[in-house]
Structure formats: C-alpha cells, structure tokens
C-alpha cells in the first residue's frame, strides 16, 4: 500500500497538526502503537504501557541520542557547513569541545548516569525546593509588578519566560546584571532542539554562547571550590559520596547547561498551557480561584494534557521487542510522552482536565525510570507558587480579543508562542 | 505490612513523600527513607499509590 501515512501532517509540522496532534496519536495507539516512521528514522512508541517499558529499561534502551537521529544528523550537517571555510568558527568549536562536551545526565547511560545523578539529587530534593519557595514568590511578584497596573500583558514573554529563568539564574548564582546575557545563552542553547529551521548563523551563535557559558561557569566553579556557599553550584561542586568519584569540571559544566535548557523553556510552556486551559474553562478558573488547594491538581493535569516535552528518543542496544513489534539493535525509538498521557487504558476520559484525577501523576511528562526529571519538584513548585501569585494579584483574567494562538513548530517542545491577556489589578 | 525502599534504586525524586508525608521522607542528602516501617492498615491505599508512582520502582510493600 502506497497511501500517505495518516500522520503525515504531523511530521510536516502543519500548524493545525502541531496545535492539536492528538487525533493522530489516538489513531496510532489504536492501529499501530509501535510503528516505523521513515522520515524520522525511528519507531514511534505511543501507548503508555509500552512507553513505560522502554523508559524503565535503560540498559536495553540507551539515552545516547535523546533528541533523535534526525535532529542529530541535521545539526551535524549544518555544523559541517558552518565549519568549512571559517577558521574563526573552527576555533570556537574546538574550544567548546575542550571545555565541556561530555555525556552527562540526559544523554548518559548507567552506570555513569547513576553516579552523576546520585551526586546531584540533593540539589533538587523536595526539601531544597521548599526552601526556595519564598524566593520564587518574590520573583513572581516582581514580574507581576511590572504589568499589574497596565491591565494587560503578554503572559509568555512577561511572566512565563521570566519566572523559571530568574529562578534558575538565582540558583546558579548569576547576578541581576548578567540576566540578559543569561537569557541570550538560554535562547541560543534551545535552538538545536527539535527545530528544523536551524541555520548556519543560529548554530554559530549557539556555539559562541556555549563557549561563553562554559568560561563563565568554570570561574564560578573555581570560586565555590575555594569558598562553598549555600547554593546550587556549591551543592554540585561539593557533592561527595563515599567510594564514588566526584564530578569532573566537564561533567559539572554539562549539567549546568542541561539545567538551563531543561529548566527554562519547559516550565515556561507549562505555565502558559495551564493558563490557557483555565482561560478556556471559566468555571474551572473560578473554582481554582476560590479553592487554591486545587492548583497542584490543575498543574499536574496541564502537565499531562500538554506535555511540554512531547517525547524523547532512545536507542535499542540489542535486538528486542516492544509491544510485540521486533526492534533491531541500533534502532532509534521515539517515546511519545504526549500520546501515552492520553492513553485511555491508563487515564479514563483522557481528554478531560480533572484536578482530582487520582493517578494524574502517572503521566510521562517528566519521563520515568532513572532519567525522571531532576527538576520535577522545582517545576511543580514554580507553577504552584506562580499561579498563587497570579490569583492573589490579578482579577477577571481573560484572553485578549482577536489573538491567534500559535504553537512552537517543533517535534520535541510543545507550547504557545504568545498569550495576550487582559485583567484587573486586585487591591 | 512492611514498607521498604531499595537504596540502589532510590533517586530521591520525592513522589512518595508528596503522597504520604507520614511514611516517606527525602532527606537533605537527596535519599529517600521510610519513617514508619510498619504503618497502620488504613495507609495501605496511599502506600500502594507511592509504590506505583515511584519513577524508579524503589518501594516494596510486603504483607
């Protein structure tokens, strides 16, 4: 049969398919839950049970290429083009390689991964995050201060971007004066993730930012080694476990850049999608405003329904089977969190936002298994505290009339590009 | 019933603590520990949840 696969619009990133990929995922779950996708050179895994099996087996399913073979090949191709005939970029690239390219956390496998993860867990423990909550609320209020009297804002740019960025910058010891530079690095790092509009120029900027980032944080690491403080960098720098090799500078730099990428864009998208869900359901908005104890449940359901990371990739290290389908060793698998999150076998009435859903935390938006999101507690706290601040300070929140809701054209990240709001200030 | 955490699997993610604060705690050094090894029967449902929700399947419930 030579028919075009029904999910073609999704692969071509057609705006409507990007805005709502779920009908495509549903058909895949029903008809071909584990299926080879030629365009992405991988098997898509769409059911919750199958995704769980893959994620829980890191020895069999390696994380060495977490953003997938296509993204990797395209980045390599653009990189080659960039380096050919540009001695300046060759220099930048070599410096970057020398400073900090190593397998760490997201793209590392056990046993190396487990050693690294065990050393940094304490930095993001629930207790640590709890001690950050007052600071998070101050940051949220500071952001709201800037627009509360205007009666309007662009929620993504004016709040959802600033909150996680400022929180992680603070945790990494970046002073306010350097925040704009920090944001530039963050934007540049995200460029290569599931974005097929990568140009030579953008990749060049990313590499330069990477070198600047590594030089900046190498200095910070040295400062903390000389004089440890009570912050994230110190936690990472000073981490020791008896009988375990401590983290190398390269490993630490790799981690910090992952914290930056993993902790920003994703949380921004969570905040915006949770807000949109509330805007589209005024009854729910009113319920939550009246009973703040519902906020965590709403946040969790927003995570499930609008997974900021739609899916990530694994590589089979041996011939195996998933969901009854033979997977040759060396094949890439696209583990579709967003699809697993709507699997009715796991979540009855999967498309309903139910803040009291008993198993909403079974979603895969933070992954599962040993790579479960290190920043999950922090992300949940930022969203909860962020919405508490919003409900405390803003009344009568509405979507601005006549706005278009456009989504990021990406395989990997899902989220709104803008969310213009109107509201009145609470006195 | 007896609740245990396998230290080789535990990564201190804290979902257990968020489900049953009285039974589980992630300590300052990022490791999970059981506060009440033999909890009362009325905690069974919550502990079952924690067992299922643990991302690294580090919790065991016997009896």
GROMACS .gro file of C-alpha atoms in nm:
model
  490
    1UNK     CA    1   0.000   0.000   0.000
    2UNK     CA    2   0.147   0.334  -0.103
    3UNK     CA    3  -0.101   0.559   0.073
    4UNK     CA    4   0.045   0.858   0.257
    5UNK     CA    5   0.054   0.774   0.628
    6UNK     CA    6  -0.230   0.945   0.810
    7UNK     CA    7   0.013   1.119   1.046
    8UNK     CA    8   0.192   1.297   0.759
    9UNK     CA    9   0.063   1.647   0.854
   10UNK     CA   10   0.215   1.598   1.198
   11UNK     CA   11   0.554   1.510   1.052
   12UNK     CA   12   0.541   1.809   0.821
   13UNK     CA   13   0.465   2.029   1.124
   14UNK     CA   14   0.146   2.167   0.970
   15UNK     CA   15   0.017   2.431   1.215
   16UNK     CA   16  -0.317   2.262   1.276
   17UNK     CA   17  -0.148   1.926   1.344
   18UNK     CA   18   0.102   2.094   1.576
   19UNK     CA   19  -0.178   2.276   1.757
   20UNK     CA   20  -0.362   1.951   1.809
   21UNK     CA   21  -0.162   1.633   1.742
   22UNK     CA   22  -0.394   1.415   1.950
   23UNK     CA   23  -0.622   1.272   1.682
   24UNK     CA   24  -0.304   1.144   1.511
   25UNK     CA   25  -0.170   0.991   1.831
   26UNK     CA   26  -0.505   0.828   1.901
   27UNK     CA   27  -0.508   0.654   1.564
   28UNK     CA   28  -0.152   0.538   1.615
   29UNK     CA   29  -0.237   0.394   1.960
   30UNK     CA   30  -0.535   0.211   1.813
   31UNK     CA   31  -0.393   0.088   1.483
   32UNK     CA   32  -0.015   0.072   1.507
   33UNK     CA   33   0.109   0.155   1.856
   34UNK     CA   34   0.473   0.077   1.770
   35UNK     CA   35   0.542   0.192   1.416
   36UNK     CA   36   0.842   0.271   1.196
   37UNK     CA   37   0.845   0.633   1.080
   38UNK     CA   38   1.066   0.666   0.773
   39UNK     CA   39   1.101   1.045   0.788
   40UNK     CA   40   1.239   1.035   1.142
   41UNK     CA   41   1.429   0.704   1.108
   42UNK     CA   42   1.274   0.571   1.425
   43UNK     CA   43   0.999   0.361   1.578
   44UNK     CA   44   0.727   0.570   1.744
   45UNK     CA   45   0.602   0.424   2.073
   46UNK     CA   46   0.258   0.563   2.155
   47UNK     CA   47   0.094   0.355   2.428
   48UNK     CA   48   0.151   0.422   2.798
   49UNK     CA   49   0.242   0.063   2.890
   50UNK     CA   50   0.494   0.031   2.606
   51UNK     CA   51   0.649   0.371   2.676
   52UNK     CA   52   0.686   0.276   3.041
   53UNK     CA   53   0.863  -0.047   2.947
   54UNK     CA   54   1.115   0.140   2.731
   55UNK     CA   55   1.183   0.410   2.991
   56UNK     CA   56   1.227   0.159   3.273
   57UNK     CA   57   1.497  -0.031   3.087
   58UNK     CA   58   1.799   0.198   3.039
   59UNK     CA   59   2.040  -0.090   2.979
   60UNK     CA   60   1.836  -0.203   2.678
   61UNK     CA   61   1.730   0.145   2.564
   62UNK     CA   62   2.018   0.390   2.568
   63UNK     CA   63   1.987   0.769   2.605
   64UNK     CA   64   2.290   0.847   2.395
   65UNK     CA   65   2.084   1.042   2.136
   66UNK     CA   66   1.796   1.190   2.336
   67UNK     CA   67   1.679   1.429   2.064
   68UNK     CA   68   1.679   1.162   1.797
   69UNK     CA   69   1.874   1.066   1.486
   70UNK     CA   70   1.716   1.320   1.252
   71UNK     CA   71   1.792   1.619   1.479
   72UNK     CA   72   2.142   1.484   1.531
   73UNK     CA   73   2.209   1.437   1.158
   74UNK     CA   74   2.071   1.778   1.068
   75UNK     CA   75   2.278   1.950   1.337
   76UNK     CA   76   2.587   1.765   1.212
   77UNK     CA   77   2.518   1.869   0.853
   78UNK     CA   78   2.473   2.237   0.943
   79UNK     CA   79   2.779   2.217   1.168
   80UNK     CA   80   2.992   2.084   0.885
   81UNK     CA   81   2.873   2.363   0.656
   82UNK     CA   82   2.949   2.617   0.926
   83UNK     CA   83   3.300   2.492   1.000
   84UNK     CA   84   3.410   2.459   0.637
   85UNK     CA   85   3.600   2.770   0.542
   86UNK     CA   86   3.551   2.951   0.874
   87UNK     CA   87   3.868   2.934   1.083
   88UNK     CA   88   3.701   3.153   1.346
   89UNK     CA   89   3.416   2.904   1.395
   90UNK     CA   90   3.659   2.612   1.391
   91UNK     CA   91   3.838   2.780   1.679
   92UNK     CA   92   3.513   2.835   1.870
   93UNK     CA   93   3.408   2.475   1.810
   94UNK     CA   94   3.739   2.332   1.931
   95UNK     CA   95   3.727   2.548   2.243
   96UNK     CA   96   3.375   2.430   2.314
   97UNK     CA   97   3.474   2.067   2.276
   98UNK     CA   98   3.774   2.111   2.506
   99UNK     CA   99   3.565   2.284   2.772
  100UNK     CA  100   3.258   2.082   2.817
  101UNK     CA  101   3.125   1.822   2.580
  102UNK     CA  102   3.071   1.502   2.769
  103UNK     CA  103   2.797   1.251   2.837
  104UNK     CA  104   2.609   1.368   3.141
  105UNK     CA  105   2.262   1.301   3.288
  106UNK     CA  106   2.019   1.342   2.995
  107UNK     CA  107   2.246   1.178   2.739
  108UNK     CA  108   2.430   0.940   2.971
  109UNK     CA  109   2.356   0.574   3.049
  110UNK     CA  110   2.404   0.369   3.364
  111UNK     CA  111   2.644   0.320   3.534
  112UNK     CA  112   2.790   0.665   3.452
  113UNK     CA  113   2.445   0.825   3.466
  114UNK     CA  114   2.357   0.680   3.806
  115UNK     CA  115   2.684   0.800   3.959
  116UNK     CA  116   2.622   1.154   3.826
  117UNK     CA  117   2.257   1.154   3.928
  118UNK     CA  118   2.325   1.030   4.281
  119UNK     CA  119   2.574   1.313   4.327
  120UNK     CA  120   2.329   1.589   4.230
  121UNK     CA  121   1.994   1.466   4.366
  122UNK     CA  122   2.029   1.666   4.686
  123UNK     CA  123   2.044   1.993   4.492
  124UNK     CA  124   1.682   1.946   4.378
  125UNK     CA  125   1.538   1.748   4.666
  126UNK     CA  126   1.183   1.837   4.783
  127UNK     CA  127   1.332   1.994   5.097
  128UNK     CA  128   1.575   2.209   4.896
  129UNK     CA  129   1.291   2.322   4.673
  130UNK     CA  130   1.076   2.405   4.974
  131UNK     CA  131   1.350   2.638   5.097
  132UNK     CA  132   1.340   2.816   4.759
  133UNK     CA  133   0.967   2.887   4.766
  134UNK     CA  134   0.979   3.228   4.927
  135UNK     CA  135   1.234   3.338   4.668
  136UNK     CA  136   1.015   3.203   4.388
  137UNK     CA  137   0.718   3.405   4.519
  138UNK     CA  138   0.931   3.721   4.530
  139UNK     CA  139   1.036   3.668   4.171
  140UNK     CA  140   0.675   3.607   4.064
  141UNK     CA  141   0.559   3.923   4.239
  142UNK     CA  142   0.843   4.121   4.085
  143UNK     CA  143   0.736   4.012   3.738
  144UNK     CA  144   0.370   4.093   3.807
  145UNK     CA  145   0.467   4.437   3.948
  146UNK     CA  146   0.584   4.534   3.601
  147UNK     CA  147   0.246   4.486   3.432
  148UNK     CA  148  -0.021   4.477   3.703
  149UNK     CA  149  -0.126   4.839   3.652
  150UNK     CA  150  -0.141   4.815   3.273
  151UNK     CA  151  -0.442   4.586   3.280
  152UNK     CA  152  -0.284   4.376   3.008
  153UNK     CA  153   0.023   4.164   2.944
  154UNK     CA  154   0.170   3.911   2.707
  155UNK     CA  155   0.177   3.621   2.951
  156UNK     CA  156   0.451   3.417   2.783
  157UNK     CA  157   0.702   3.698   2.749
  158UNK     CA  158   0.604   3.897   3.061
  159UNK     CA  159   0.569   3.611   3.312
  160UNK     CA  160   0.615   3.255   3.189
  161UNK     CA  161   0.964   3.318   3.049
  162UNK     CA  162   1.089   3.528   3.339
  163UNK     CA  163   0.985   3.305   3.628
  164UNK     CA  164   1.187   2.988   3.560
  165UNK     CA  165   1.472   3.184   3.405
  166UNK     CA  166   1.517   3.411   3.708
  167UNK     CA  167   1.477   3.119   3.950
  168UNK     CA  168   1.746   2.908   3.782
  169UNK     CA  169   1.972   3.210   3.733
  170UNK     CA  170   1.945   3.282   4.106
  171UNK     CA  171   2.015   2.918   4.190
  172UNK     CA  172   2.321   2.926   3.964
  173UNK     CA  173   2.449   3.247   4.126
  174UNK     CA  174   2.400   3.472   3.823
  175UNK     CA  175   2.359   3.835   3.939
  176UNK     CA  176   2.076   4.054   3.803
  177UNK     CA  177   2.324   4.249   3.591
  178UNK     CA  178   2.405   3.932   3.395
  179UNK     CA  179   2.044   3.818   3.350
  180UNK     CA  180   2.011   3.946   2.992
  181UNK     CA  181   2.326   3.760   2.886
  182UNK     CA  182   2.200   3.451   3.067
  183UNK     CA  183   1.874   3.473   2.871
  184UNK     CA  184   2.063   3.502   2.543
  185UNK     CA  185   2.258   3.185   2.626
  186UNK     CA  186   1.936   3.007   2.719
  187UNK     CA  187   1.770   3.103   2.388
  188UNK     CA  188   2.077   3.002   2.190
  189UNK     CA  189   2.103   2.660   2.358
  190UNK     CA  190   1.745   2.569   2.281
  191UNK     CA  191   1.794   2.638   1.911
  192UNK     CA  192   1.900   2.289   1.813
  193UNK     CA  193   1.621   2.105   1.993
  194UNK     CA  194   1.363   1.968   1.753
  195UNK     CA  195   1.372   2.283   1.545
  196UNK     CA  196   1.416   2.215   1.180
  197UNK     CA  197   1.481   2.576   1.087
  198UNK     CA  198   1.838   2.559   1.212
  199UNK     CA  199   2.065   2.784   1.005
  200UNK     CA  200   2.443   2.817   0.997
  201UNK     CA  201   2.413   3.158   1.162
  202UNK     CA  202   2.195   3.030   1.450
  203UNK     CA  203   2.423   2.732   1.511
  204UNK     CA  204   2.726   2.965   1.510
  205UNK     CA  205   2.560   3.183   1.774
  206UNK     CA  206   2.482   2.873   1.980
  207UNK     CA  207   2.844   2.757   1.974
  208UNK     CA  208   2.972   3.102   2.075
  209UNK     CA  209   2.721   3.116   2.360
  210UNK     CA  210   2.828   2.772   2.470
  211UNK     CA  211   3.192   2.880   2.500
  212UNK     CA  212   3.095   3.199   2.687
  213UNK     CA  213   2.871   2.993   2.919
  214UNK     CA  214   3.144   2.740   2.990
  215UNK     CA  215   3.405   3.009   3.063
  216UNK     CA  216   3.162   3.194   3.295
  217UNK     CA  217   3.071   2.883   3.492
  218UNK     CA  218   3.424   2.747   3.507
  219UNK     CA  219   3.504   3.064   3.702
  220UNK     CA  220   3.202   3.014   3.929
  221UNK     CA  221   3.303   2.653   3.995
  222UNK     CA  222   3.653   2.765   4.095
  223UNK     CA  223   3.505   3.033   4.325
  224UNK     CA  224   3.283   2.778   4.502
  225UNK     CA  225   3.564   2.527   4.530
  226UNK     CA  226   3.762   2.792   4.716
  227UNK     CA  227   3.464   2.908   4.919
  228UNK     CA  228   3.150   2.693   4.918
  229UNK     CA  229   2.815   2.864   4.974
  230UNK     CA  230   2.457   2.754   5.023
  231UNK     CA  231   2.353   2.740   4.659
  232UNK     CA  232   2.305   2.505   4.366
  233UNK     CA  233   2.657   2.539   4.229
  234UNK     CA  234   2.805   2.464   4.571
  235UNK     CA  235   2.575   2.163   4.610
  236UNK     CA  236   2.702   2.028   4.279
  237UNK     CA  237   3.067   2.127   4.327
  238UNK     CA  238   3.090   1.990   4.681
  239UNK     CA  239   2.885   1.673   4.625
  240UNK     CA  240   3.060   1.370   4.768
  241UNK     CA  241   2.956   1.011   4.821
  242UNK     CA  242   3.190   0.766   4.993
  243UNK     CA  243   3.361   0.542   4.742
  244UNK     CA  244   3.237   0.747   4.443
  245UNK     CA  245   3.444   0.956   4.204
  246UNK     CA  246   3.330   1.322   4.238
  247UNK     CA  247   3.207   1.513   3.934
  248UNK     CA  248   3.466   1.645   3.690
  249UNK     CA  249   3.453   2.011   3.576
  250UNK     CA  250   3.338   1.891   3.235
  251UNK     CA  251   3.055   1.694   3.393
  252UNK     CA  252   2.951   1.995   3.601
  253UNK     CA  253   2.952   2.227   3.301
  254UNK     CA  254   2.745   1.978   3.105
  255UNK     CA  255   2.497   1.962   3.393
  256UNK     CA  256   2.464   2.337   3.427
  257UNK     CA  257   2.391   2.375   3.059
  258UNK     CA  258   2.131   2.100   3.082
  259UNK     CA  259   1.971   2.267   3.386
  260UNK     CA  260   1.949   2.582   3.178
  261UNK     CA  261   1.788   2.417   2.879
  262UNK     CA  262   1.574   2.164   3.063
  263UNK     CA  263   1.460   2.409   3.328
  264UNK     CA  264   1.351   2.708   3.124
  265UNK     CA  265   1.161   2.653   2.806
  266UNK     CA  266   0.975   2.357   2.952
  267UNK     CA  267   0.846   2.537   3.260
  268UNK     CA  268   0.757   2.841   3.051
  269UNK     CA  269   0.540   2.621   2.831
  270UNK     CA  270   0.378   2.457   3.133
  271UNK     CA  271   0.280   2.795   3.279
  272UNK     CA  272   0.135   2.916   2.951
  273UNK     CA  273  -0.059   2.599   2.873
  274UNK     CA  274  -0.203   2.578   3.226
  275UNK     CA  275  -0.315   2.940   3.193
  276UNK     CA  276  -0.477   2.873   2.856
  277UNK     CA  277  -0.662   2.573   2.998
  278UNK     CA  278  -0.805   2.793   3.274
  279UNK     CA  279  -0.896   3.070   3.029
  280UNK     CA  280  -1.086   2.821   2.814
  281UNK     CA  281  -1.279   2.693   3.117
  282UNK     CA  282  -1.410   2.990   3.319
  283UNK     CA  283  -1.588   2.758   3.563
  284UNK     CA  284  -1.260   2.583   3.643
  285UNK     CA  285  -1.084   2.920   3.670
  286UNK     CA  286  -1.346   3.031   3.927
  287UNK     CA  287  -1.321   2.704   4.120
  288UNK     CA  288  -0.945   2.731   4.146
  289UNK     CA  289  -0.957   3.098   4.242
  290UNK     CA  290  -1.195   3.006   4.524
  291UNK     CA  291  -1.001   2.699   4.636
  292UNK     CA  292  -0.623   2.729   4.590
  293UNK     CA  293  -0.576   2.369   4.705
  294UNK     CA  294  -0.684   2.277   4.352
  295UNK     CA  295  -0.380   2.445   4.196
  296UNK     CA  296  -0.142   2.146   4.220
  297UNK     CA  297  -0.405   1.920   4.060
  298UNK     CA  298  -0.460   2.166   3.774
  299UNK     CA  299  -0.085   2.196   3.722
  300UNK     CA  300  -0.047   1.818   3.715
  301UNK     CA  301  -0.328   1.783   3.459
  302UNK     CA  302  -0.178   2.059   3.246
  303UNK     CA  303   0.148   1.862   3.252
  304UNK     CA  304  -0.038   1.551   3.141
  305UNK     CA  305  -0.254   1.710   2.873
  306UNK     CA  306   0.003   1.949   2.724
  307UNK     CA  307   0.335   1.776   2.787
  308UNK     CA  308   0.596   2.047   2.730
  309UNK     CA  309   0.833   1.779   2.606
  310UNK     CA  310   0.623   1.578   2.363
  311UNK     CA  311   0.866   1.289   2.355
  312UNK     CA  312   1.233   1.196   2.359
  313UNK     CA  313   1.440   0.927   2.195
  314UNK     CA  314   1.617   0.608   2.291
  315UNK     CA  315   1.847   0.371   2.101
  316UNK     CA  316   1.799  -0.007   2.130
  317UNK     CA  317   2.127  -0.163   2.235
  318UNK     CA  318   2.027  -0.513   2.124
  319UNK     CA  319   1.758  -0.686   1.917
  320UNK     CA  320   1.439  -0.671   2.121
  321UNK     CA  321   1.058  -0.635   2.108
  322UNK     CA  322   0.828  -0.355   2.216
  323UNK     CA  323   0.452  -0.403   2.214
  324UNK     CA  324   0.500  -0.722   2.014
  325UNK     CA  325   0.698  -0.546   1.738
  326UNK     CA  326   1.053  -0.660   1.663
  327UNK     CA  327   1.309  -0.382   1.715
  328UNK     CA  328   1.654  -0.446   1.565
  329UNK     CA  329   1.952  -0.349   1.777
  330UNK     CA  330   2.073   0.003   1.692
  331UNK     CA  331   1.724   0.133   1.605
  332UNK     CA  332   1.601   0.462   1.744
  333UNK     CA  333   1.269   0.483   1.927
  334UNK     CA  334   1.062   0.797   1.973
  335UNK     CA  335   0.889   0.761   2.309
  336UNK     CA  336   0.583   0.980   2.274
  337UNK     CA  337   0.500   1.107   2.623
  338UNK     CA  338   0.220   1.323   2.486
  339UNK     CA  339   0.047   1.020   2.338
  340UNK     CA  340   0.100   0.796   2.642
  341UNK     CA  341  -0.055   1.073   2.853
  342UNK     CA  342  -0.386   1.037   2.666
  343UNK     CA  343  -0.395   0.658   2.669
  344UNK     CA  344  -0.742   0.565   2.793
  345UNK     CA  345  -0.608   0.235   2.928
  346UNK     CA  346  -0.425   0.439   3.192
  347UNK     CA  347  -0.636   0.757   3.214
  348UNK     CA  348  -1.016   0.718   3.190
  349UNK     CA  349  -1.170   1.009   2.997
  350UNK     CA  350  -0.819   1.108   2.895
  351UNK     CA  351  -0.903   1.442   2.737
  352UNK     CA  352  -1.072   1.577   3.049
  353UNK     CA  353  -0.886   1.812   3.278
  354UNK     CA  354  -0.973   1.671   3.619
  355UNK     CA  355  -0.778   1.828   3.906
  356UNK     CA  356  -0.892   1.545   4.133
  357UNK     CA  357  -0.786   1.264   3.898
  358UNK     CA  358  -0.634   1.007   4.136
  359UNK     CA  359  -0.350   0.896   3.909
  360UNK     CA  360  -0.266   1.216   3.724
  361UNK     CA  361   0.097   1.186   3.838
  362UNK     CA  362   0.129   0.871   3.627
  363UNK     CA  363   0.182   1.094   3.321
  364UNK     CA  364   0.514   1.074   3.142
  365UNK     CA  365   0.579   1.446   3.102
  366UNK     CA  366   0.869   1.420   3.347
  367UNK     CA  367   0.972   1.087   3.196
  368UNK     CA  368   1.001   0.772   3.408
  369UNK     CA  369   1.277   0.550   3.538
  370UNK     CA  370   1.627   0.666   3.620
  371UNK     CA  371   1.606   0.974   3.392
  372UNK     CA  372   1.292   1.104   3.566
  373UNK     CA  373   1.317   1.480   3.557
  374UNK     CA  374   1.562   1.602   3.818
  375UNK     CA  375   1.383   1.936   3.832
  376UNK     CA  376   1.030   1.797   3.871
  377UNK     CA  377   0.985   1.924   4.229
  378UNK     CA  378   1.116   2.266   4.128
  379UNK     CA  379   0.891   2.284   3.820
  380UNK     CA  380   0.584   2.190   4.025
  381UNK     CA  381   0.673   2.448   4.291
  382UNK     CA  382   0.729   2.724   4.033
  383UNK     CA  383   0.393   2.655   3.872
  384UNK     CA  384   0.206   2.636   4.202
  385UNK     CA  385   0.365   2.949   4.351
  386UNK     CA  386   0.333   3.129   4.016
  387UNK     CA  387  -0.041   3.069   3.999
  388UNK     CA  388  -0.091   3.157   4.364
  389UNK     CA  389   0.070   3.493   4.292
  390UNK     CA  390  -0.142   3.541   3.981
  391UNK     CA  391  -0.465   3.468   4.164
  392UNK     CA  392  -0.362   3.693   4.453
  393UNK     CA  393  -0.277   3.991   4.230
  394UNK     CA  394  -0.499   3.966   3.920
  395UNK     CA  395  -0.876   3.951   3.884
  396UNK     CA  396  -1.104   3.878   3.594
  397UNK     CA  397  -0.833   3.730   3.371
  398UNK     CA  398  -0.938   3.698   3.007
  399UNK     CA  399  -0.782   3.614   2.677
  400UNK     CA  400  -0.725   3.931   2.472
  401UNK     CA  401  -0.976   3.956   2.190
  402UNK     CA  402  -0.869   3.867   1.839
  403UNK     CA  403  -0.541   3.697   1.928
  404UNK     CA  404  -0.417   3.392   1.741
  405UNK     CA  405  -0.281   3.102   1.941
  406UNK     CA  406   0.028   2.979   1.763
  407UNK     CA  407   0.234   2.684   1.874
  408UNK     CA  408   0.609   2.630   1.853
  409UNK     CA  409   0.681   2.431   1.534
  410UNK     CA  410   0.886   2.159   1.700
  411UNK     CA  411   0.879   1.783   1.738
  412UNK     CA  412   1.010   1.796   2.085
  413UNK     CA  413   0.887   2.107   2.262
  414UNK     CA  414   0.520   2.194   2.277
  415UNK     CA  415   0.391   2.535   2.367
  416UNK     CA  416   0.233   2.866   2.285
  417UNK     CA  417   0.446   3.139   2.137
  418UNK     CA  418   0.230   3.413   2.285
  419UNK     CA  419  -0.067   3.450   2.520
  420UNK     CA  420  -0.202   3.806   2.540
  421UNK     CA  421  -0.420   3.865   2.848
  422UNK     CA  422  -0.648   4.129   2.995
  423UNK     CA  423  -0.720   4.155   3.369
  424UNK     CA  424  -0.784   4.398   3.650
  425UNK     CA  425  -0.550   4.451   3.943
  426UNK     CA  426  -0.669   4.327   4.280
  427UNK     CA  427  -0.645   4.589   4.551
  428UNK     CA  428   0.254  -0.466   5.625
  429UNK     CA  429   0.621  -0.376   5.589
  430UNK     CA  430   0.743  -0.088   5.369
  431UNK     CA  431   1.100  -0.068   5.242
  432UNK     CA  432   1.297   0.149   4.998
  433UNK     CA  433   1.570  -0.009   4.785
  434UNK     CA  434   1.863   0.233   4.820
  435UNK     CA  435   2.017   0.113   4.494
  436UNK     CA  436   1.709   0.229   4.303
  437UNK     CA  437   1.602   0.537   4.502
  438UNK     CA  438   1.691   0.867   4.336
  439UNK     CA  439   1.521   1.093   4.588
  440UNK     CA  440   1.251   1.215   4.347
  441UNK     CA  441   1.008   1.256   4.635
  442UNK     CA  442   0.680   1.143   4.483
  443UNK     CA  443   0.642   0.906   4.776
  444UNK     CA  444   0.683   1.195   5.019
  445UNK     CA  445   0.425   1.401   4.833
  446UNK     CA  446   0.174   1.111   4.855
  447UNK     CA  447   0.235   1.001   5.217
  448UNK     CA  448   0.432   1.252   5.419
  449UNK     CA  449   0.389   1.047   5.735
  450UNK     CA  450   0.552   0.737   5.587
  451UNK     CA  451   0.820   0.866   5.348
  452UNK     CA  452   1.078   1.142   5.356
  453UNK     CA  453   1.356   1.253   5.124
  454UNK     CA  454   1.638   1.366   5.348
  455UNK     CA  455   1.875   1.660   5.297
  456UNK     CA  456   2.125   1.445   5.112
  457UNK     CA  457   1.868   1.352   4.849
  458UNK     CA  458   1.797   0.995   4.966
  459UNK     CA  459   1.453   0.857   5.043
  460UNK     CA  460   1.381   0.687   5.371
  461UNK     CA  461   1.087   0.516   5.539
  462UNK     CA  462   0.970   0.691   5.856
  463UNK     CA  463   0.727   0.420   5.964
  464UNK     CA  464   0.838   0.069   5.862
  465UNK     CA  465   0.511  -0.095   5.974
  466UNK     CA  466   0.235   0.157   5.903
  467UNK     CA  467  -0.128   0.116   6.008
  468UNK     CA  468  -0.358  -0.070   5.765
  469UNK     CA  469  -0.551   0.245   5.675
  470UNK     CA  470  -0.236   0.373   5.496
  471UNK     CA  471  -0.235   0.082   5.252
  472UNK     CA  472  -0.406   0.267   4.966
  473UNK     CA  473  -0.166   0.563   4.988
  474UNK     CA  474   0.136   0.335   5.004
  475UNK     CA  475   0.011   0.135   4.706
  476UNK     CA  476  -0.002   0.466   4.517
  477UNK     CA  477   0.352   0.552   4.623
  478UNK     CA  478   0.474   0.208   4.510
  479UNK     CA  479   0.316   0.261   4.169
  480UNK     CA  480   0.420   0.625   4.127
  481UNK     CA  481   0.786   0.583   4.224
  482UNK     CA  482   0.972   0.656   3.898
  483UNK     CA  483   1.242   0.402   3.974
  484UNK     CA  484   1.016   0.141   4.140
  485UNK     CA  485   1.224   0.160   4.455
  486UNK     CA  486   0.947   0.096   4.708
  487UNK     CA  487   0.838  -0.250   4.821
  488UNK     CA  488   0.533  -0.339   5.027
  489UNK     CA  489   0.506  -0.680   5.192
  490UNK     CA  490   0.210  -0.827   5.372
   0.00000   0.00000   0.00000
